[in-house]
Tab-separated table of N, CA, C and O in Angstrom:
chain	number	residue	atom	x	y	z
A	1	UNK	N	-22.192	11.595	7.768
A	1	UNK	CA	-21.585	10.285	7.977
A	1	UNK	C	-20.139	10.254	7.534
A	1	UNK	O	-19.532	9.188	7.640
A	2	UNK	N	-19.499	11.376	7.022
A	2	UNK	CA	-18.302	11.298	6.261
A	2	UNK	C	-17.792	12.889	6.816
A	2	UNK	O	-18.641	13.727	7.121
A	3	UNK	N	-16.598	13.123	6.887
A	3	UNK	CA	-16.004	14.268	7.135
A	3	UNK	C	-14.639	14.358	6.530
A	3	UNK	O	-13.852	13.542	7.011
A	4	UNK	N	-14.333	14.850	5.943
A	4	UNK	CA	-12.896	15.440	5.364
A	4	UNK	C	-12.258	15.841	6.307
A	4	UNK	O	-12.920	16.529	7.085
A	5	UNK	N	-10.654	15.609	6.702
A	5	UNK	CA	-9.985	17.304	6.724
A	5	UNK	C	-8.362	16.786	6.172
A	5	UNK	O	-8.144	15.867	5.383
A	6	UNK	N	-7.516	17.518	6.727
A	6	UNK	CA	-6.124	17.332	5.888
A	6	UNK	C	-5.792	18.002	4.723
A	6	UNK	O	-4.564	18.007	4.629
A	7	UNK	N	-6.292	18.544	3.835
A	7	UNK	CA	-6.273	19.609	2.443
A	7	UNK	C	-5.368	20.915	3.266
A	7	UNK	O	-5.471	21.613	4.275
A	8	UNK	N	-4.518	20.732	2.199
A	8	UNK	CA	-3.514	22.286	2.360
A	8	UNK	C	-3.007	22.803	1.003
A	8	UNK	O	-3.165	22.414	-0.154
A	9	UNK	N	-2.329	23.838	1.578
A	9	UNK	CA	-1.198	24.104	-0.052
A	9	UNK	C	0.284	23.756	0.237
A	9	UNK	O	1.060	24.118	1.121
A	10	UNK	N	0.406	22.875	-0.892
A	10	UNK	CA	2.272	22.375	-0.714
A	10	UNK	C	2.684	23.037	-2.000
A	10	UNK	O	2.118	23.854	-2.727
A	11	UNK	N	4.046	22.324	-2.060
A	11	UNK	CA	4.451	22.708	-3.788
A	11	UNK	C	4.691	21.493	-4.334
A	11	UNK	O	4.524	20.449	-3.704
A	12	UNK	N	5.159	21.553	-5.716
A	12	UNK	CA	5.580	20.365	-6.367
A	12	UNK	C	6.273	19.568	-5.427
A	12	UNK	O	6.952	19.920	-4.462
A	13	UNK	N	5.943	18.204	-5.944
A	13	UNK	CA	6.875	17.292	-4.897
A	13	UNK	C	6.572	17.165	-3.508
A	13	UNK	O	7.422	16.470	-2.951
A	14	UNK	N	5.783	17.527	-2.829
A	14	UNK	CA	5.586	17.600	-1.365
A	14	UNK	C	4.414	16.483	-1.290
A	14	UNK	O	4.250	15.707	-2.231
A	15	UNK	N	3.631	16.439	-0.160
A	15	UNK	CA	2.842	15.463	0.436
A	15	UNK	C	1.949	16.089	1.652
A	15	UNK	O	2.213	16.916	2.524
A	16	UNK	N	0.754	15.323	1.325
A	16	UNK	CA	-0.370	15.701	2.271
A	16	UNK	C	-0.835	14.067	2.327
A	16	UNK	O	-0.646	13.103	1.586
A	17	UNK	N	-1.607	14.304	3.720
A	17	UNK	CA	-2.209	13.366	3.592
A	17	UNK	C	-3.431	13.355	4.284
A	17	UNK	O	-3.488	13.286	5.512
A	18	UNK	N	-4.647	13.436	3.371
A	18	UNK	CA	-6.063	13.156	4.077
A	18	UNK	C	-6.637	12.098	4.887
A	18	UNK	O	-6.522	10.873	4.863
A	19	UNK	N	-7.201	12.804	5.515
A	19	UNK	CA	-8.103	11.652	6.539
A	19	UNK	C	-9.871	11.738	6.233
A	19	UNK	O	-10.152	12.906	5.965
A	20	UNK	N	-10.596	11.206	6.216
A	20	UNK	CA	-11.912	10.943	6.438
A	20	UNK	C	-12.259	9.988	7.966
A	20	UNK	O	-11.815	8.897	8.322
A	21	UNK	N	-13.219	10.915	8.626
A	21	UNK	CA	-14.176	10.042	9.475
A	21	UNK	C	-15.320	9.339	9.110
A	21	UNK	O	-16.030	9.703	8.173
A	22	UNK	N	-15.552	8.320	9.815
A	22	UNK	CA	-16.855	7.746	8.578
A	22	UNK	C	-17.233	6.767	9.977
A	22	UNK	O	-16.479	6.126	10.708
A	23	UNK	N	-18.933	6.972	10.014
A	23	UNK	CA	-19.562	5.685	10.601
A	23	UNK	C	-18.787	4.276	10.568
A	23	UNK	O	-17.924	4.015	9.729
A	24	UNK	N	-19.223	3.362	11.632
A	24	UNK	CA	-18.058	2.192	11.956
A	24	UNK	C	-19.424	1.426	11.035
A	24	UNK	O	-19.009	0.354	10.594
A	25	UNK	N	-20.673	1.632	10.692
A	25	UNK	CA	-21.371	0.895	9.335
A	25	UNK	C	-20.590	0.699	8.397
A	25	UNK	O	-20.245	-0.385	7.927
A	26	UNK	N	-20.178	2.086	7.986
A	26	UNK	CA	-19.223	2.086	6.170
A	26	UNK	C	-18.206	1.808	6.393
A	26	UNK	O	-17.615	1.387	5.398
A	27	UNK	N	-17.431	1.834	7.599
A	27	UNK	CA	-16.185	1.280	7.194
A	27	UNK	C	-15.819	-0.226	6.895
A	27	UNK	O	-14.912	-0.751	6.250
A	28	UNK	N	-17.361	-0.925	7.947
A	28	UNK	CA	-17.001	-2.585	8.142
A	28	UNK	C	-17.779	-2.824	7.056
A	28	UNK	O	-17.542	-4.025	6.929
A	29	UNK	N	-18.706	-2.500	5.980
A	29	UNK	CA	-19.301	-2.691	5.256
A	29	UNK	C	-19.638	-2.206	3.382
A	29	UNK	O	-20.189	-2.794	2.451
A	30	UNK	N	-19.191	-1.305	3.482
A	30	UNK	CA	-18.881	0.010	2.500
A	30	UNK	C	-17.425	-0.072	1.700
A	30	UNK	O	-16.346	0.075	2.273
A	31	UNK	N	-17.585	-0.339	0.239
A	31	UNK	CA	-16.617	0.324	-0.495
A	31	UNK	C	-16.163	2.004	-0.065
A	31	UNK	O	-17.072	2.832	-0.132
A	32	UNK	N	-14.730	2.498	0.381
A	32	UNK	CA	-14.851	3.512	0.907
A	32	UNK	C	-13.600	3.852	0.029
A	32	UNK	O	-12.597	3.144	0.119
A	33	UNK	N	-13.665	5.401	-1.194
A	33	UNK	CA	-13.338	5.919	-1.896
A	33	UNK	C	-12.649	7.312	-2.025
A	33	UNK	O	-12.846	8.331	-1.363
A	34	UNK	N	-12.312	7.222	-2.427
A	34	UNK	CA	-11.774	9.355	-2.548
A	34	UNK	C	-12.154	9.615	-4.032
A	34	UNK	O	-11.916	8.738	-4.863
A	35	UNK	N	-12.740	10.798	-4.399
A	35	UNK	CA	-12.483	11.281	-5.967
A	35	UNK	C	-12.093	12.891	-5.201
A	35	UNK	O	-11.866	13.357	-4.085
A	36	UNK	N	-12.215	13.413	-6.912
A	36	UNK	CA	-11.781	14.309	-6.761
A	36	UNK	C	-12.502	15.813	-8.035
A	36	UNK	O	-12.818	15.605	-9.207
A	37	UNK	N	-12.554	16.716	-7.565
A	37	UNK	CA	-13.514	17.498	-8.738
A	37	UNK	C	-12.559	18.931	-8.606
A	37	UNK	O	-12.198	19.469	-7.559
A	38	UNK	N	-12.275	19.367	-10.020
A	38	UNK	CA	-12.027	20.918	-10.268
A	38	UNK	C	-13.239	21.402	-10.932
A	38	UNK	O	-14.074	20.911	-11.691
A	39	UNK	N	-12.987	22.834	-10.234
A	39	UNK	CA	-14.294	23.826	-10.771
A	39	UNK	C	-14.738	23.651	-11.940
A	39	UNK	O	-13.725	23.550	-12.632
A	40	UNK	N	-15.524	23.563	-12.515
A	40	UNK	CA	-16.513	23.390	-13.752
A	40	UNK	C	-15.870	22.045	-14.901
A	40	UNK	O	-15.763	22.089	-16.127
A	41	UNK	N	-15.454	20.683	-13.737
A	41	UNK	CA	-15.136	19.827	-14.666
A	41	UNK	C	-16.020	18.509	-13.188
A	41	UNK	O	-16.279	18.677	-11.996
A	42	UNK	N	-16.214	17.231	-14.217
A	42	UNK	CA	-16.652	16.106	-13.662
A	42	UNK	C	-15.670	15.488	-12.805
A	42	UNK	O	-14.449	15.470	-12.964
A	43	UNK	N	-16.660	14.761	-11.467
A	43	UNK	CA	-15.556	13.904	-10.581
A	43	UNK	C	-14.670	13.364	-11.361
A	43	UNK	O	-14.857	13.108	-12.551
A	44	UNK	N	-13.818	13.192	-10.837
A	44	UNK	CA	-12.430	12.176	-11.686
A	44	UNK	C	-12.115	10.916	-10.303
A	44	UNK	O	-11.651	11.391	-9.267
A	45	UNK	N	-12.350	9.531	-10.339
A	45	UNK	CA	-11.830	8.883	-9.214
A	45	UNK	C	-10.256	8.780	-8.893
A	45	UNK	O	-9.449	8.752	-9.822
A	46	UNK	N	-9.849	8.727	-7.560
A	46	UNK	CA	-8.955	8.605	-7.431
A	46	UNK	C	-8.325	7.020	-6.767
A	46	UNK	O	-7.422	6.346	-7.263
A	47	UNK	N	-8.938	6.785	-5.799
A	47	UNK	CA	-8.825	5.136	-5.262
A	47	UNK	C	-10.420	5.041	-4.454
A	47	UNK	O	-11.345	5.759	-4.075
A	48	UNK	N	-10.006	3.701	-4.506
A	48	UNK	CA	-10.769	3.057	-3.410
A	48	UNK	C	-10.257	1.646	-2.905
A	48	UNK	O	-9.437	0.845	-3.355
A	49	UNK	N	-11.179	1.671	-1.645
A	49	UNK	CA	-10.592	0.169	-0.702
A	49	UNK	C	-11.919	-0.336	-0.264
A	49	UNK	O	-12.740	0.223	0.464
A	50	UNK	N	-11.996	-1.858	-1.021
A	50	UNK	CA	-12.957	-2.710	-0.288
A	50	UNK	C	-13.236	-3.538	0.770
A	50	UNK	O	-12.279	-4.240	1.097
A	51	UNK	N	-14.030	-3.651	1.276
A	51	UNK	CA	-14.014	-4.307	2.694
A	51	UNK	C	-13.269	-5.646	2.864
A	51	UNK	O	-13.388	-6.463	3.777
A	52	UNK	N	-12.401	-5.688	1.679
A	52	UNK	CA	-11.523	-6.792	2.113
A	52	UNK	C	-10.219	-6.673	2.106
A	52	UNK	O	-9.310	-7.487	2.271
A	53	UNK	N	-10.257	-5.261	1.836
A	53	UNK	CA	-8.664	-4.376	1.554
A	53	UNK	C	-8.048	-4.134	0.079
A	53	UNK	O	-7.103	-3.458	-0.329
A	54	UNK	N	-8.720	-4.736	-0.364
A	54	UNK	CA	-8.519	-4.942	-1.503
A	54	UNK	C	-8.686	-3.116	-2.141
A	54	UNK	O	-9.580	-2.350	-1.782
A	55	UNK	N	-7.325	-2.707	-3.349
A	55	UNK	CA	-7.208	-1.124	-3.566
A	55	UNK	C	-7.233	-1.018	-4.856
A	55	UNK	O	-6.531	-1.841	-5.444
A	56	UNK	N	-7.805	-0.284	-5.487
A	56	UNK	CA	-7.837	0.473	-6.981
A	56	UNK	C	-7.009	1.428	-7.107
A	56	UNK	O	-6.604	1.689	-5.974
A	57	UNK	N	-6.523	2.107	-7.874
A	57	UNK	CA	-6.123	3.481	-8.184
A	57	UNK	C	-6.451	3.593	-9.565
A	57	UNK	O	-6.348	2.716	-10.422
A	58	UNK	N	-6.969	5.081	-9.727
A	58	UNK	CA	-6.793	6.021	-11.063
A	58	UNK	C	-5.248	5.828	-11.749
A	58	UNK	O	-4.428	5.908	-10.834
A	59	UNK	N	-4.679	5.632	-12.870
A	59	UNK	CA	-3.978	6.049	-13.468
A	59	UNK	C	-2.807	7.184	-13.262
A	59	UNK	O	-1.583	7.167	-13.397
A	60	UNK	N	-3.628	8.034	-12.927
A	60	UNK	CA	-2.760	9.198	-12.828
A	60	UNK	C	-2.312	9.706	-11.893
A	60	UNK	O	-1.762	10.800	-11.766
A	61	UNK	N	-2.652	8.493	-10.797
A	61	UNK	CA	-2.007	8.442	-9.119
A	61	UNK	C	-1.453	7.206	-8.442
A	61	UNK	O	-1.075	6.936	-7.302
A	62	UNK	N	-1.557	6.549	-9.619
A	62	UNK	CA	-0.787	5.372	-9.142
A	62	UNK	C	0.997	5.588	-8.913
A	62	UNK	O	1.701	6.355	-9.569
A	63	UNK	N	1.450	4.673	-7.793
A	63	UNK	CA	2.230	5.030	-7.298
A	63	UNK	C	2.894	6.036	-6.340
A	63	UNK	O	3.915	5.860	-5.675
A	64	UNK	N	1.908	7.402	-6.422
A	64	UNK	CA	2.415	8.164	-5.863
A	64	UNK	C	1.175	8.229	-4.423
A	64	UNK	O	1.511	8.624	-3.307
A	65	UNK	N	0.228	7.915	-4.650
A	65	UNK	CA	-1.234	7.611	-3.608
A	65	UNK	C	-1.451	6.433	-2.946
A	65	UNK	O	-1.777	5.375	-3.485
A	66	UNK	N	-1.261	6.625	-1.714
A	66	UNK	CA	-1.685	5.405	-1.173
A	66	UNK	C	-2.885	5.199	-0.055
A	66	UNK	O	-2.645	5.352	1.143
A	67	UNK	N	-4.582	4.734	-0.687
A	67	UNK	CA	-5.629	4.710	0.488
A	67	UNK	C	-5.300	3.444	1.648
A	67	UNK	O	-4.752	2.384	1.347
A	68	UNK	N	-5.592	3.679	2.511
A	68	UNK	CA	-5.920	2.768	3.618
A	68	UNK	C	-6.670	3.355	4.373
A	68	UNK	O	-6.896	4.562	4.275
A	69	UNK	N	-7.292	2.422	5.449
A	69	UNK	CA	-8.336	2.493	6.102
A	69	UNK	C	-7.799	1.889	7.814
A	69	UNK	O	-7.188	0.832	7.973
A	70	UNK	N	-8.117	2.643	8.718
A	70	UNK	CA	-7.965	1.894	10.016
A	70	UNK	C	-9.389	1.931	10.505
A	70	UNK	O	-10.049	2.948	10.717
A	71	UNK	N	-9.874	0.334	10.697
A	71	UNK	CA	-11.456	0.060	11.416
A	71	UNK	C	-11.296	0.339	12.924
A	71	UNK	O	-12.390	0.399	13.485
A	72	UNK	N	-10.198	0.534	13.764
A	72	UNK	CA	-11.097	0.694	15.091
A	72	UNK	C	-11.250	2.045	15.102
A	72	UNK	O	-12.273	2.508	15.608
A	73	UNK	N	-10.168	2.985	14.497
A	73	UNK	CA	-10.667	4.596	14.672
A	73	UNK	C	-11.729	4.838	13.433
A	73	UNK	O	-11.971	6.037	13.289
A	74	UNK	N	-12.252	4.183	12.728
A	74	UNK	CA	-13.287	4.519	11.896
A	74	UNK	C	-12.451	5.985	10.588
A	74	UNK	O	-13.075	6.866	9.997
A	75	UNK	N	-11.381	5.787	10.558
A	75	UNK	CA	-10.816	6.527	10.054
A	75	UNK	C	-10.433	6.152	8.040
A	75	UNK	O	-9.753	5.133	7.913
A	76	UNK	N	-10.725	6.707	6.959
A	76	UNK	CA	-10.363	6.283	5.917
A	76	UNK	C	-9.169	7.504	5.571
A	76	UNK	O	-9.382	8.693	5.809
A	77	UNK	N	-7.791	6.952	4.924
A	77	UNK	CA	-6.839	7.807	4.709
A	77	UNK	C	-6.266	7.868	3.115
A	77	UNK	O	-6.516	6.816	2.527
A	78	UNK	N	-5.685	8.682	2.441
A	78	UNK	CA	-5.395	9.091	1.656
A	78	UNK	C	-3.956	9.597	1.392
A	78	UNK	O	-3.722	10.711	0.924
A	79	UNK	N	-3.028	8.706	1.724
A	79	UNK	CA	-1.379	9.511	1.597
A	79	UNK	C	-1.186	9.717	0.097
A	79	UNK	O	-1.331	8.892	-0.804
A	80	UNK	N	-0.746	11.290	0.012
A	80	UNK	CA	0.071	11.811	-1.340
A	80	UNK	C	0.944	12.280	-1.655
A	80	UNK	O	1.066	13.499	-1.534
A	81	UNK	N	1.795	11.598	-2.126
A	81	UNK	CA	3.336	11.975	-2.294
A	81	UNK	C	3.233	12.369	-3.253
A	81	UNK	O	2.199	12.362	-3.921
A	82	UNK	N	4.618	12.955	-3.659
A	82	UNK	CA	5.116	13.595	-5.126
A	82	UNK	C	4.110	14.022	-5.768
A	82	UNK	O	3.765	13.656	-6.892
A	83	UNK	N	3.497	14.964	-4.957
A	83	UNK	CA	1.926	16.025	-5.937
A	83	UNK	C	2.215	16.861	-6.871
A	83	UNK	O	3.278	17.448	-6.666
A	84	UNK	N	1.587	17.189	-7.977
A	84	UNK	CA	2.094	17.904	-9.052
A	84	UNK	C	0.895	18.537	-8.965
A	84	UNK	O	-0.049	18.067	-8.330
A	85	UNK	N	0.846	19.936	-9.764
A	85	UNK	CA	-0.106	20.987	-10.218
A	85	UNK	C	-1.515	20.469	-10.428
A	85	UNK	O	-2.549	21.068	-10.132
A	86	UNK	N	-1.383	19.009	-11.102
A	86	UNK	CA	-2.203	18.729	-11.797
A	86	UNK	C	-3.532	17.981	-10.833
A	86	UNK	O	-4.692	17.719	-11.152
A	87	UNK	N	-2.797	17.791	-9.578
A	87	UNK	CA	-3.528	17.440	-8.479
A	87	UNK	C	-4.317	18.330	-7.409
A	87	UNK	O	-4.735	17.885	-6.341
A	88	UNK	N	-4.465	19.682	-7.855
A	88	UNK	CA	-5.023	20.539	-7.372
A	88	UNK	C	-6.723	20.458	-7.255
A	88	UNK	O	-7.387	20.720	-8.258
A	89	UNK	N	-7.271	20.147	-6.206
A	89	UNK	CA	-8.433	20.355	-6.539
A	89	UNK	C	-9.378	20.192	-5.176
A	89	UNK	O	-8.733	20.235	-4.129
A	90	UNK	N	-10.304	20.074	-5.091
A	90	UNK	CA	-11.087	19.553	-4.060
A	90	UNK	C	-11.804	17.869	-3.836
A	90	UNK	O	-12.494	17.139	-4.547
A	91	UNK	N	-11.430	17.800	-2.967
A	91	UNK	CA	-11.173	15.790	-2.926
A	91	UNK	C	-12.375	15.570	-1.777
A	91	UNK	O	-12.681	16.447	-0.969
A	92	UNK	N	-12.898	14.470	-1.834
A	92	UNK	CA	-14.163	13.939	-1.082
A	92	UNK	C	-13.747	12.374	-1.122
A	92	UNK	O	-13.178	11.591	-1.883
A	93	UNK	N	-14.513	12.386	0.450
A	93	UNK	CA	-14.154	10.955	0.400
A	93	UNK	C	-16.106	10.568	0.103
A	93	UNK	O	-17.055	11.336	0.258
A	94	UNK	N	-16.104	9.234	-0.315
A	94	UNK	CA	-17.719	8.946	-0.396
A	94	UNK	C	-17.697	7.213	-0.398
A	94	UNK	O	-16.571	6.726	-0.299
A	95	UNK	N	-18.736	6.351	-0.493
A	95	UNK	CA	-18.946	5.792	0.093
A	95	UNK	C	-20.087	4.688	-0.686
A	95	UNK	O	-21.267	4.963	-0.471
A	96	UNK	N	-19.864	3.707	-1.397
A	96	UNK	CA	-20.824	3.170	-2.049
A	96	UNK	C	-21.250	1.260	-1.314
A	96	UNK	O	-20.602	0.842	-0.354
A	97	UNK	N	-22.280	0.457	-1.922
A	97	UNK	CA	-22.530	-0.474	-1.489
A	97	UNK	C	-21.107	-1.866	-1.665
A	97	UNK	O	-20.779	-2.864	-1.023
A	98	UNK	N	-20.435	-0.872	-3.408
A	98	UNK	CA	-19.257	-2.257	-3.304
A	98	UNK	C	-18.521	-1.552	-4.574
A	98	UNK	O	-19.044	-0.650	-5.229
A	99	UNK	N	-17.187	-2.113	-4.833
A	99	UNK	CA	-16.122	-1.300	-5.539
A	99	UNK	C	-16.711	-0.768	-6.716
A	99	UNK	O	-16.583	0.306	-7.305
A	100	UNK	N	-17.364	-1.751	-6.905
A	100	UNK	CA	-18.076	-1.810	-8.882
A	100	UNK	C	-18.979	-0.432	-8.694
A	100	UNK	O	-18.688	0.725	-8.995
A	101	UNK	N	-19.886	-0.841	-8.235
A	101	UNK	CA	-20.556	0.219	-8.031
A	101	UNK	C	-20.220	1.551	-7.862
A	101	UNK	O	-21.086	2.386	-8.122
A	102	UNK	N	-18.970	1.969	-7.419
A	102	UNK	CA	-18.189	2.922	-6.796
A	102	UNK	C	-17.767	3.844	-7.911
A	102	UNK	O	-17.716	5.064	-7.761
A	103	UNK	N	-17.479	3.248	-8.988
A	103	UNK	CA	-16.200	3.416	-9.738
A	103	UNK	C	-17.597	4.118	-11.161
A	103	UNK	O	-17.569	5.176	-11.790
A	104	UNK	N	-18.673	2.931	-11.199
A	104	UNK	CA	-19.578	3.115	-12.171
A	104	UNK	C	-20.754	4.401	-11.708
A	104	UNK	O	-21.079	4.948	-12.762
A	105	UNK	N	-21.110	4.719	-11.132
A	105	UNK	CA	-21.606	5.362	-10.222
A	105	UNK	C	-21.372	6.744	-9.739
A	105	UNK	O	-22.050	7.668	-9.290
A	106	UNK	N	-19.471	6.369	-10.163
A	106	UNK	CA	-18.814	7.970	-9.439
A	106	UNK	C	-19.797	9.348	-9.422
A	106	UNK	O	-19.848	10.144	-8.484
A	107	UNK	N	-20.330	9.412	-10.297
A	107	UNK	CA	-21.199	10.989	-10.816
A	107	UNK	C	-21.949	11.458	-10.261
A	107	UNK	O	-22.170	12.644	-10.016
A	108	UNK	N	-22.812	9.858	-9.788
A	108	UNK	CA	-23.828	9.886	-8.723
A	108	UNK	C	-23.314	9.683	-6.937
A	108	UNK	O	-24.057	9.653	-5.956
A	109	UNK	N	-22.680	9.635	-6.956
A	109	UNK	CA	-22.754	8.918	-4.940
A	109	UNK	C	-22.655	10.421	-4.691
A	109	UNK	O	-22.104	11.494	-4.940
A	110	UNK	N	-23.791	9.580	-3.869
A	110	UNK	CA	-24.816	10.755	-2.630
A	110	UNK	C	-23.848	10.858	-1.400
A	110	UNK	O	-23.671	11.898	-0.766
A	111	UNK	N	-23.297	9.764	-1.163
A	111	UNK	CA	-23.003	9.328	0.286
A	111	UNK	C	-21.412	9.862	0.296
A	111	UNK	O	-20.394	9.172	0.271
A	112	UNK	N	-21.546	11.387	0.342
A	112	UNK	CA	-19.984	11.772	0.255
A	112	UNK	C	-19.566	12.735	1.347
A	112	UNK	O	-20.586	13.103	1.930
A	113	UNK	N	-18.742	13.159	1.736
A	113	UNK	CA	-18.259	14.661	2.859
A	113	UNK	C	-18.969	15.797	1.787
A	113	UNK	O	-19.727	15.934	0.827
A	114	UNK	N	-18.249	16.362	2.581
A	114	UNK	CA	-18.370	17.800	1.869
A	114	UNK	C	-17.005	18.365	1.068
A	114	UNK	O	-17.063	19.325	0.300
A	115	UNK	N	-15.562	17.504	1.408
A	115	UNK	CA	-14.633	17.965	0.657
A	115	UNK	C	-13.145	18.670	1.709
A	115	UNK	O	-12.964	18.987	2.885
A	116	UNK	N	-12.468	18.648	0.629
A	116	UNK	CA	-11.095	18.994	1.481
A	116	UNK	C	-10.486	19.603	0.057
A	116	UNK	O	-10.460	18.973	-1.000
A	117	UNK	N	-10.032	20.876	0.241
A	117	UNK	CA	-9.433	21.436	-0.612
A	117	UNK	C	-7.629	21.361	-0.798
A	117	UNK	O	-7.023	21.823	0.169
A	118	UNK	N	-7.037	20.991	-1.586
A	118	UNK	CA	-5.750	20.296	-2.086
A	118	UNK	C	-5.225	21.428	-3.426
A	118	UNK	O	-5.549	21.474	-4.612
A	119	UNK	N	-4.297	22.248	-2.610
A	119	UNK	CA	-3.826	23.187	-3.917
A	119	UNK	C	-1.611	22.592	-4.291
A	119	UNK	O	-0.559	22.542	-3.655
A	120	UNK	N	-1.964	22.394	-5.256
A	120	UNK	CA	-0.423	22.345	-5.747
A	120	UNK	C	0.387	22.983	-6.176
A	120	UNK	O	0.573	22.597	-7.330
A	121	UNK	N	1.195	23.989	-5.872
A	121	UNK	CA	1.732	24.838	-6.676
A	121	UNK	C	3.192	24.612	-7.589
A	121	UNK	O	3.962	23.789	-7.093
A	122	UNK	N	3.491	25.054	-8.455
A	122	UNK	CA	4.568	24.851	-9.043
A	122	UNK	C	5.548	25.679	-8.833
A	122	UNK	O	6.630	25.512	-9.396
C-alpha cells in the first residue's frame, strides 16, 4: 500500500526529495508520515501530515524538511534541503489512523514501505 523511491547519495548541503505512493484510502483518510532508521538504532520520526494538512516536524529537521502530500496523484512527498551526515539513513514512509497515534506508536506501525535509502556525505 506504500512504496518509496527518491533516496540517493548527495553531499553536505544538497537536496533530495522523496516521494511515496500510497492507496487514495490513506491519503484521504490516514495520518501519512516519514521516519527514519540507522542500522542497529530505533525509528527516529521525521514529519507527518494530517488529513487536514496540518504538519509536525522532528527537531532536527525542522526547517530544512518539508512533507506535503498531493491527493489526486495519491502521492506523499518529502523535500530535503541542506542535508548533513547526520541524515544518512534509510527513510519509510508509513501510515497510521491519526497524528497522535503516529508519533506514539512510531516503533510499532505496521503500515509502512519498505524504505528508501538516503546517504550524506561530508
Amino acid at each position: 500500500q506504500l512504496a518509496e523511491s527518491g533516496g540517493g547519495s548527495v553531499q553536505t548541503g544538497g537536496s533530495l526529495r522523496l516521494a511515496c505512493a500510497a492507496t487514495q484510502y490513506l491519503v484521504n483518510s490516514y495520518c501519512l508520515g516519514w521516519f527514519r532508521q540507522r542500522p542497529g538504532e530505533q525509528r527516529e520520526g521525521v514529519a507527518t501530515i494530517a488529513t487536514d494538512g496540518t504538519t509536525t516536524y522532528a527537531d532536527p529537521v525542522k526547517g530544512r524538511f518539508t512533507i506535503s502530500k498531493h491527493t489526486a496523484t495519491r502521492l506523499l512527498y518529502l523535500q530535503m534541503d541542506n542535508l548533513e551526515p547526520d541524515d544518512t539513513a534509510m527513510y519509510y514512509c508509513a501510515a497510521e489512523a491519526n497524528c497522535d497515534a503516529w508519533w506514539s506508536f512510531l516503533q510499532h506501525l505496521a503500515n509502512r514501505g519498505q524504505g528508501t535509502q538516503v546517504t550524506v556525505s561530508s
